[in-house]
Coordinates of C-alpha atoms and ligand atoms in Angstrom, one line a residue:
X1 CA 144.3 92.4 133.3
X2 CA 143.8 93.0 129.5
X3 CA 143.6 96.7 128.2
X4 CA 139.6 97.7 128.5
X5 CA 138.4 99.9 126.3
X6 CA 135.2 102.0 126.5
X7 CA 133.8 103.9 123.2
X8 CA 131.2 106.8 123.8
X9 CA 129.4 107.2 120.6
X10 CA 126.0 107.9 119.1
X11 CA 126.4 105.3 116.7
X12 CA 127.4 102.5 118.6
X13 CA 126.1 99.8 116.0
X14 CA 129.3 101.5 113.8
X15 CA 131.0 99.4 115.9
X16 CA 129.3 95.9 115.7
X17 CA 130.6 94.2 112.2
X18 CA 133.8 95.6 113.1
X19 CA 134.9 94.2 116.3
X20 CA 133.1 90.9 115.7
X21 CA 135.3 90.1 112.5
X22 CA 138.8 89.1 111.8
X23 CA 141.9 89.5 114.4
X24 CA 140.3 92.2 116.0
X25 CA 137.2 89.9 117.0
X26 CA 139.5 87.0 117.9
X27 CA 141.1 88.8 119.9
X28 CA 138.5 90.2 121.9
X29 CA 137.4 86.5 121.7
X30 CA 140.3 85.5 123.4
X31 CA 140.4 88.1 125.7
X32 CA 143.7 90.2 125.2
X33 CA 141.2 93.2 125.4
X34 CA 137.8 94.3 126.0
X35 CA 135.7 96.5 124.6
X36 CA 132.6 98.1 125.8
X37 CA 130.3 100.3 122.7
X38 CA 128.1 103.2 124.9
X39 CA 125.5 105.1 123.4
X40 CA 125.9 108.7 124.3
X41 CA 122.4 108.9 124.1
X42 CA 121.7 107.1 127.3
X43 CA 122.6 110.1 129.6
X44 CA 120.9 111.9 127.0
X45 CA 118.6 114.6 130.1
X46 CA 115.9 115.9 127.9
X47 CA 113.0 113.8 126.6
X48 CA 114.2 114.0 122.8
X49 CA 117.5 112.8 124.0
X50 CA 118.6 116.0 122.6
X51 CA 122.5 115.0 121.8
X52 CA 123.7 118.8 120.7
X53 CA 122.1 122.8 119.8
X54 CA 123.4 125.6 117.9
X55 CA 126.7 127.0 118.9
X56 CA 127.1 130.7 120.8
X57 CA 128.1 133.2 118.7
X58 CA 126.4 132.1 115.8
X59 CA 127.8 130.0 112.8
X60 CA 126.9 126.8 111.1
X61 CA 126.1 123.1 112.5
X62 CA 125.7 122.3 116.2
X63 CA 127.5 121.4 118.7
X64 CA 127.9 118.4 121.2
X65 CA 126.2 119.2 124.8
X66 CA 128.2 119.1 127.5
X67 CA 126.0 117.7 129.9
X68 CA 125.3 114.1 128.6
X69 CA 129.0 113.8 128.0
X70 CA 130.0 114.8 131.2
X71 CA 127.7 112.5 132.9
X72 CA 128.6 109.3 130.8
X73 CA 132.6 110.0 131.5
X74 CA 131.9 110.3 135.4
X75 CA 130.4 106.8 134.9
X76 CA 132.5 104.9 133.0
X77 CA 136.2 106.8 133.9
X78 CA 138.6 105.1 136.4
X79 CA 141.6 106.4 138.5
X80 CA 144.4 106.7 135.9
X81 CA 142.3 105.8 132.6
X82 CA 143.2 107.9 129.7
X83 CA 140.4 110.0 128.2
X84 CA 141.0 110.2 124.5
X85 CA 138.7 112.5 122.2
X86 CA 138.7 111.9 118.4
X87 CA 139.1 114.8 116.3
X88 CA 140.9 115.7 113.0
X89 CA 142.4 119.0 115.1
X90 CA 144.3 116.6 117.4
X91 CA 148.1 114.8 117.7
X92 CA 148.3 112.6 114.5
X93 CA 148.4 109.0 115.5
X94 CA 151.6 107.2 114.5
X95 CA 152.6 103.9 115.4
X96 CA 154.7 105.0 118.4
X97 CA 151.5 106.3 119.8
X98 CA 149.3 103.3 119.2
X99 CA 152.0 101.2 120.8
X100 CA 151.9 103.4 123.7
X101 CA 148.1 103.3 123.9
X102 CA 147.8 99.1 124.0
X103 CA 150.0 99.3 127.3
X104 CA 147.5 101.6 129.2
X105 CA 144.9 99.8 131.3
X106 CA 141.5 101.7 130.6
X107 CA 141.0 103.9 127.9
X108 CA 138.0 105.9 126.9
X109 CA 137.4 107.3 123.3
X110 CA 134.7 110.0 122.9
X111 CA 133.8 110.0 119.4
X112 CA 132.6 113.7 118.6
X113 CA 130.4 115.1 116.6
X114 CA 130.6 116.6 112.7
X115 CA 130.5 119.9 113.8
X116 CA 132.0 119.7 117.2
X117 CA 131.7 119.6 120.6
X118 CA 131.5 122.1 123.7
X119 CA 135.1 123.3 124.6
X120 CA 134.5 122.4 128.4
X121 CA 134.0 118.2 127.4
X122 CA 137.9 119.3 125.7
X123 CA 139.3 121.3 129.0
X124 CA 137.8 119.5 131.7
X125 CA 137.3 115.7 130.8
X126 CA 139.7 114.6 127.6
X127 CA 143.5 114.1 128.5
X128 CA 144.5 114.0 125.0
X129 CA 143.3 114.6 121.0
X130 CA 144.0 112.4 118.4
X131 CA 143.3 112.8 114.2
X132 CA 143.9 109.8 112.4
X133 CA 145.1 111.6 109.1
X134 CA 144.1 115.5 107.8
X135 CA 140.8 114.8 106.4
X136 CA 137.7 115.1 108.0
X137 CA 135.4 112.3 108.9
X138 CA 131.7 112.4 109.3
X139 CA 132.1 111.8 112.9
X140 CA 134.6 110.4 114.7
X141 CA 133.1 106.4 115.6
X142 CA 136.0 105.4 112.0
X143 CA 138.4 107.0 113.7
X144 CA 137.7 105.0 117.2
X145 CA 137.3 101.8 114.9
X146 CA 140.6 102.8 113.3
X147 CA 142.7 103.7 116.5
X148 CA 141.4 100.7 118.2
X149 CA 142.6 98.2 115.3
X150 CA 146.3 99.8 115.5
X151 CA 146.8 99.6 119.1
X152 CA 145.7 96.5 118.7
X153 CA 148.1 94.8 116.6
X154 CA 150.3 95.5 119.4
X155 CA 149.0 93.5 122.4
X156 CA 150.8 90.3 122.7
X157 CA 148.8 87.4 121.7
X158 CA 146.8 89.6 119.6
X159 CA 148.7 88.8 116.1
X160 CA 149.3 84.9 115.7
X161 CA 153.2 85.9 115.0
X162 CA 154.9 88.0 115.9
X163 CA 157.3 88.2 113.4
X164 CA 154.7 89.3 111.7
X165 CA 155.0 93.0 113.4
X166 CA 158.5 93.5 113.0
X167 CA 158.9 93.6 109.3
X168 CA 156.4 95.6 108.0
X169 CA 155.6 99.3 106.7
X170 CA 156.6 102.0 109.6
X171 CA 158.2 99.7 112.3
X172 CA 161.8 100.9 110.0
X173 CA 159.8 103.9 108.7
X174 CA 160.1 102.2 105.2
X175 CA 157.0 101.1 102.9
X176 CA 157.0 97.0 102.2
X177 CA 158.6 95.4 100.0
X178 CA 156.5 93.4 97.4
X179 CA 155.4 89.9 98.1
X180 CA 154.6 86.7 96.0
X181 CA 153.0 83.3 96.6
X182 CA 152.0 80.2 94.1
X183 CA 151.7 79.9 91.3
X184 CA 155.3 80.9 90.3
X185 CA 153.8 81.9 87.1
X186 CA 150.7 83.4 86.6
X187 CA 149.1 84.8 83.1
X188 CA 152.7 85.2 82.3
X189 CA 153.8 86.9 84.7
X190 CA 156.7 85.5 87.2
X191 CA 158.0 85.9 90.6
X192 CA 161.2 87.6 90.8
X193 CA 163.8 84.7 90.3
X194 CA 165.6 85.8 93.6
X195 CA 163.0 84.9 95.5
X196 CA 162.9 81.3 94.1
X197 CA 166.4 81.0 95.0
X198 CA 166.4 79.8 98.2
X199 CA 169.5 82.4 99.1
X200 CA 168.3 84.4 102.6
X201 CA 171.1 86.7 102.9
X202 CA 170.3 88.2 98.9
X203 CA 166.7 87.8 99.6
X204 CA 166.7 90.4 102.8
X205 CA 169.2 92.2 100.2
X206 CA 166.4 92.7 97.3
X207 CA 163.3 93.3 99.6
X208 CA 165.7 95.9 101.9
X209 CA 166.0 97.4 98.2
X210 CA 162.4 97.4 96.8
X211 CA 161.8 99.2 100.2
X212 CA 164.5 102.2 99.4
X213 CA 162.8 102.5 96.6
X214 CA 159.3 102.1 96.8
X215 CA 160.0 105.0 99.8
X216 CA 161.8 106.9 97.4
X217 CA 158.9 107.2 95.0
X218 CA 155.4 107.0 97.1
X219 CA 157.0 108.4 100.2
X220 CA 159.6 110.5 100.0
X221 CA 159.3 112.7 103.4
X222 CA 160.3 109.1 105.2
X223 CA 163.8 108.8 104.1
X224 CA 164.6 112.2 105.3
Ligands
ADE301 N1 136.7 113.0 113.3 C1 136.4 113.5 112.1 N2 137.6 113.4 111.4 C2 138.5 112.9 112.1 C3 139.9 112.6 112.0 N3 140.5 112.8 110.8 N4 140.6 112.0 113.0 C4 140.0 111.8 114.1 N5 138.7 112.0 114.4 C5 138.0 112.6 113.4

């Protein structure tokens, strides 16, 4: 059974160009997973489909209902699934995570509002928070699109190679090295001879190195 993925959103056409084009679509294509866009608005109860109101105790913006929420996670959960709420106050996604994530079997990802959402939707029918960086989105249907793309990458099948997954920026928790292709010369600027060479073993020696020190400079914090 592929991984199934359900998005509730109330901008589910986000969502269209993005997992029609490129690996992600292919892969959907092919069927290593499946994704299913909801619009939270369908279990909207009101007849404005009203979606959120002002929050209790006073402040700015308004917050998600819990109602409509509710009632669109009792339909589309399954036994086990993992409920997943996007928010920038939640566990920072890392690779380790997203890896873990592509071997579930059902997830759900309620994308939340700009202001928020009711606390009960966080207590009583998410089992974890995720924040794809600290800054704040305008809601959270980028940072579905984004967390989708990264698990991704690591269902089998998903990436043509995949060689292509094990030598590349956080897998060793170094940035890439730089890479080349044709011309050899371009505008007057060359390839590093080295890589012309045809010598493997001082190849993987001068990319390992371009990595130390690309780290060193744009990333510091990972060599630690
Ligand atoms: N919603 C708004 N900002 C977000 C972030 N940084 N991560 C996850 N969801 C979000």
């Amino acid at each position: 059974m592929p991984l199934t993925i359900d998005v509730l959103t109330l901008f589910p056409r986000m969502l269209d160009g993005f997992l029609a084009e490129s690996i992600l679509g292919k892969g959907i294509g092919a069927g290593h997973l499946k994704v299913t866009v909801r619009d939270l608005r369908d279990w909207a109860t009101d007849k404005h489909r009203k979606m959120d109101d002002r929050p209790f105790g006073g402040g700015a913006g308004m917050v998600m209902l819990p109602e409509p929420v509710f009632a669109a996670m009792e339909q589309v959960q399954t036994p086990g699934c993992r409920r997943i709420y996007l928010t920038p106050d939640g566990m920072p996604l890392s690779p380790e995570l997203a890896q873990e994530l592509s071997q579930q079997q059902h997830l759900v990802l309620l994308s939340g509002h700009y202001e928020g959402i009711d606390q009960r939707i966080r207590d009583q029918i998410i089992d974890q928070e995720i924040s794809i960086g600290d800054y704040v989105l305008t809601n959270g249907t980028v940072a579905a699109a984004v967390l989708i793309d990264a698990l991704a990458r690591f269902i089998p099948g998903v990436l043509g190679e995949e060689k292509s997954l094990t030598h590349e920026s956080f897998t060793s928790k170094l940035l890439d090295f730089p890479q080349y292709t044709r011309p050899a010369e371009f505008r007057g600027m060359s390839v590093p001879e080295i890589l012309l060479s045809g010598n493997h073993a001082e190849i993987e020696k001068w990319r390992h190195a371009r990595q130390v020190e690309k780290t060193r400079q744009v990333r510091p914090d990972l060599l630690k």
